Amino acid sequence: MKFLGYILRNARRNPVRSLLTIGSIAVCGFLAMVLLSLFSTNTEVRSTLVPFNRVITMSAQGFTQPVPIALVREIPAIDDRSGIHAIVHRESDDKPLVSPFSWYGGKFRGESATFFAQFGVDPDTLFDIYPELTIAPDQLQAFKERPDGTVIGRKLAEDKKLSVGDSFELKGEIYPFDMNLTVVGIFDGPEKRDLRTCYFNWNFLNEGLKRDFQGQGANNSGTVLMRCKSDELVTKLCAAVDEDTKSSDRATKTQTEDAFVSQFSEMIKDLQTYINMVGLAVAFSLLVICGVAMAMSMRERTSEVAVLRAIGFQKGQILFMVLTEAVLIAGIGGFIGTFGTMLLFKFWDISPYTMGFFPFFYIPTTVAVTGFLVSLLVGLLSGLIPAFRASSLPVIDGLRKVV
Amino acid sequence: MDREAAIVLRHVTKSYRRDQIQIPVLSDLSLSVEEGEFLALMGPSGSGKTTLLNLIAGLDRPTGGEILVQDNDLARMSDGQITKWRSNHVGFIFQTYNLIPVLRAQENVELPLLLTSLSRKERRERARTALRVVGLEGREDHFPRQLSGGQEQRVAIARAIVTDPYLLVADEPTGDLDRVSAEEILLLLEQLNHEFEKTIVMVTHDPQAAKRATRLLHLDKGKLVADVAQGRDVRTAVQPENAS
């Protein structure tokens, strides 16, 4: 601590260079945080889904192929028949918490591109399957009663300036008919949930197919969503359902919600590798920036270091002071770049600008802390060579630079 | 005579190696400096006076021979030991002052005290006392750039004496100063020698500065060519190798 004053003064010796170094590190930190959070956000959000023990059944051919709506009834029967009893039943009426889950993919009110998700579901069970989503009881009741009713997430309502009672028109892109819905409820949910989703009654979609598309594609669902009692039972249920359907033309693949979501991450795994490589390149750039700044700084101070050595400072003390200075500068830049970025995205919702790719975006604390520690390590490494050279320089050689 | 001598050099040689060439700087130099002496080293450039100063101050090591300062054999000390010894026993005064530009006068003077176990308050008090001794009371908060050359050198002297060292080494302390400032610095060194009984070894090119010393050594080509004390040639009288 005795040397801290001297170290701080040295760090401020050349304010322009120090600020530029700190700024460079902060910008690199910002870039690294954004890139690394693209995937870690997904990983972290997936982990929050695990405790709900939700299971998704999709076609064995892939999630673009539908499954028969009959599975919504049959899966609970399989669960009972096989004696697993994994699916949660509602206490009030013993209804199994199972729902169809069909992607509609329409365009909202003439938009050239719409980036929020739209799903046809069972209004009666949806909010029991998603207990983390909250909605006013009267709005939930309206959702259950009104065939053309839709409930939308709070952020979607804010983005589109919608409130209960407003019309909600979706122009069919995949399906050859439009959906003229009415907002009957607005739901809320945890911070790390997509609150830009719209749910409507699967029956309304099915009726539309029957009416306007000669029944083609009717009585199908994209996937079937259900909630189970425990993760141990989940494994058994998945195996039982897939075993039951495997010999039919509607073979299924049943998996946890977490595993289902991770499929999308797998699809961009190569991209993740490239982004991690960019992250490494950023770290290396930081190392060079800090190293050059420290080398320049120490070169200017050769004679001063020699004076310190002459008046009795040990090599280790010089090494400590130079390294502390390097770590301090890199740490300040790293702190701004990591925790500053974290704070920025805490208050700035960039989702509306990401074309739906990131329904929410934030910097996970683990990523920020890791980034900050990396900046400290970079500071330490960048200071090693200048510090070692400064502490090892023979005193008389150092003094000769000036004397 | 060794017991009374502060510094004893016996058959000291020093040479540097540049590429494959061995360059002799000092050859077979023997010398004894008594406690409380004010010694001036003169000689042409390349005569070895700064090298001799560096050897006495423990900044460099001899190629051969023995250097005893207060009975400490400097050549036998490890790097860590000699660094610690310097911090306790030697004060340095440089031609270009070599103050730390980002530190105030008081902080520059405090710098050697950071290596001691003194409290922050004690360090401040000692630094203020040292600045008072060199006549810079009231300039404690000035940065080096806010001081004149003479004042900077005074701060450097305060830094040199703040640990109350046994030996002061000065390498052309007036070399960068005007006549008036140089005179002030020399008076200060004289005062430190007379009143505080500091042993001082000073390298200088200035004959006027050299006159202020109690003893004058002339070096040429690494050899001692004259040894004058208070106008008296004592070279023949000083024979440290025969003293014990």
PDB file of C-alpha atoms in Angstrom, chain A residues 2-3 5-6 9-10 12-13 303-304 307-315 317 395-397 399-400 402-403, chain B residues 16 18 54 59-60 79-80 83-84 86-87 92 94 96 98 100-103 107 111 114-116 123 159 171:
ATOM      1  CA  LYS A   2       2.947   2.318   0.632  1.00  0.00           C
ATOM      2  CA  PHE A   3       3.713   2.317  -3.062  1.00  0.00           C
ATOM      3  CA  GLY A   5       0.442   6.635  -4.375  1.00  0.00           C
ATOM      4  CA  TYR A   6       3.517   6.382  -6.555  1.00  0.00           C
ATOM      5  CA  ARG A   9       0.879   8.926 -10.120  1.00  0.00           C
ATOM      6  CA  ASN A  10       2.773   6.910 -12.696  1.00  0.00           C
ATOM      7  CA  ARG A  12      -1.527   9.235 -14.700  1.00  0.00           C
ATOM      8  CA  ARG A  13       1.904  10.357 -15.888  1.00  0.00           C
ATOM      9  CA  SER A 303      16.621   6.577 -15.578  1.00  0.00           C
ATOM     10  CA  GLU A 304      13.944   6.933 -12.914  1.00  0.00           C
ATOM     11  CA  VAL A 307      17.403   6.014  -9.458  1.00  0.00           C
ATOM     12  CA  LEU A 308      14.915   3.903  -7.523  1.00  0.00           C
ATOM     13  CA  ARG A 309      17.297   0.970  -7.707  1.00  0.00           C
ATOM     14  CA  ALA A 310      20.195   3.206  -6.636  1.00  0.00           C
ATOM     15  CA  ILE A 311      18.391   4.499  -3.546  1.00  0.00           C
ATOM     16  CA  GLY A 312      17.571   0.975  -2.456  1.00  0.00           C
ATOM     17  CA  PHE A 313      14.467  -0.375  -4.184  1.00  0.00           C
ATOM     18  CA  GLN A 314      14.830  -4.116  -4.715  1.00  0.00           C
ATOM     19  CA  LYS A 315      14.226  -5.767  -8.085  1.00  0.00           C
ATOM     20  CA  GLN A 317       9.673  -4.064  -5.647  1.00  0.00           C
ATOM     21  CA  VAL A 395      21.717   0.660 -12.274  1.00  0.00           C
ATOM     22  CA  ILE A 396      24.685   2.360 -13.889  1.00  0.00           C
ATOM     23  CA  ASP A 397      23.350   1.627 -17.381  1.00  0.00           C
ATOM     24  CA  LEU A 399      21.647   6.235 -14.914  1.00  0.00           C
ATOM     25  CA  ARG A 400      23.853   6.664 -17.964  1.00  0.00           C
ATOM     26  CA  VAL A 402      20.619  10.783 -18.430  1.00  0.00           C
ATOM     27  CA  VAL A 403      23.751  11.371 -16.434  1.00  0.00           C
TER      28      VAL A 403
ATOM     29  CA  TYR B  16      34.291  -3.361 -19.062  1.00  0.00           C
ATOM     30  CA  ARG B  18      32.383  -4.281 -25.075  1.00  0.00           C
ATOM     31  CA  ASN B  54      29.909   3.942  -8.529  1.00  0.00           C
ATOM     32  CA  LEU B  59      26.322   0.555  -7.744  1.00  0.00           C
ATOM     33  CA  ASP B  60      28.967  -1.434  -9.573  1.00  0.00           C
ATOM     34  CA  ASP B  79      22.595  -7.990  -5.176  1.00  0.00           C
ATOM     35  CA  GLY B  80      19.793  -7.873  -2.610  1.00  0.00           C
ATOM     36  CA  THR B  83      20.743  -2.798  -2.503  1.00  0.00           C
ATOM     37  CA  LYS B  84      19.581  -2.849   1.105  1.00  0.00           C
ATOM     38  CA  ARG B  86      22.713   1.353  -0.194  1.00  0.00           C
ATOM     39  CA  SER B  87      19.247   2.256   1.080  1.00  0.00           C
ATOM     40  CA  PHE B  92      22.880   9.870  -4.020  1.00  0.00           C
ATOM     41  CA  PHE B  94      23.068  13.335  -9.489  1.00  0.00           C
ATOM     42  CA  THR B  96      20.518  16.087 -13.507  1.00  0.00           C
ATOM     43  CA  ASN B  98      16.803  12.749 -11.242  1.00  0.00           C
ATOM     44  CA  ILE B 100      10.491  11.827 -10.126  1.00  0.00           C
ATOM     45  CA  PRO B 101       8.497  14.393 -12.131  1.00  0.00           C
ATOM     46  CA  VAL B 102       5.081  13.100 -11.084  1.00  0.00           C
ATOM     47  CA  LEU B 103       5.849  13.428  -7.384  1.00  0.00           C
ATOM     48  CA  GLU B 107       6.985  12.924  -1.976  1.00  0.00           C
ATOM     49  CA  LEU B 111      10.697   8.014  -1.549  1.00  0.00           C
ATOM     50  CA  LEU B 114       9.076   3.956   1.738  1.00  0.00           C
ATOM     51  CA  LEU B 115      11.648   1.232   2.200  1.00  0.00           C
ATOM     52  CA  THR B 116      11.649   1.710   5.965  1.00  0.00           C
ATOM     53  CA  ARG B 123       7.880   9.801   6.868  1.00  0.00           C
ATOM     54  CA  ARG B 159      16.203  13.002  -0.666  1.00  0.00           C
ATOM     55  CA  ASP B 171      28.175  12.966  -9.431  1.00  0.00           C
TER      56      ASP B 171
END
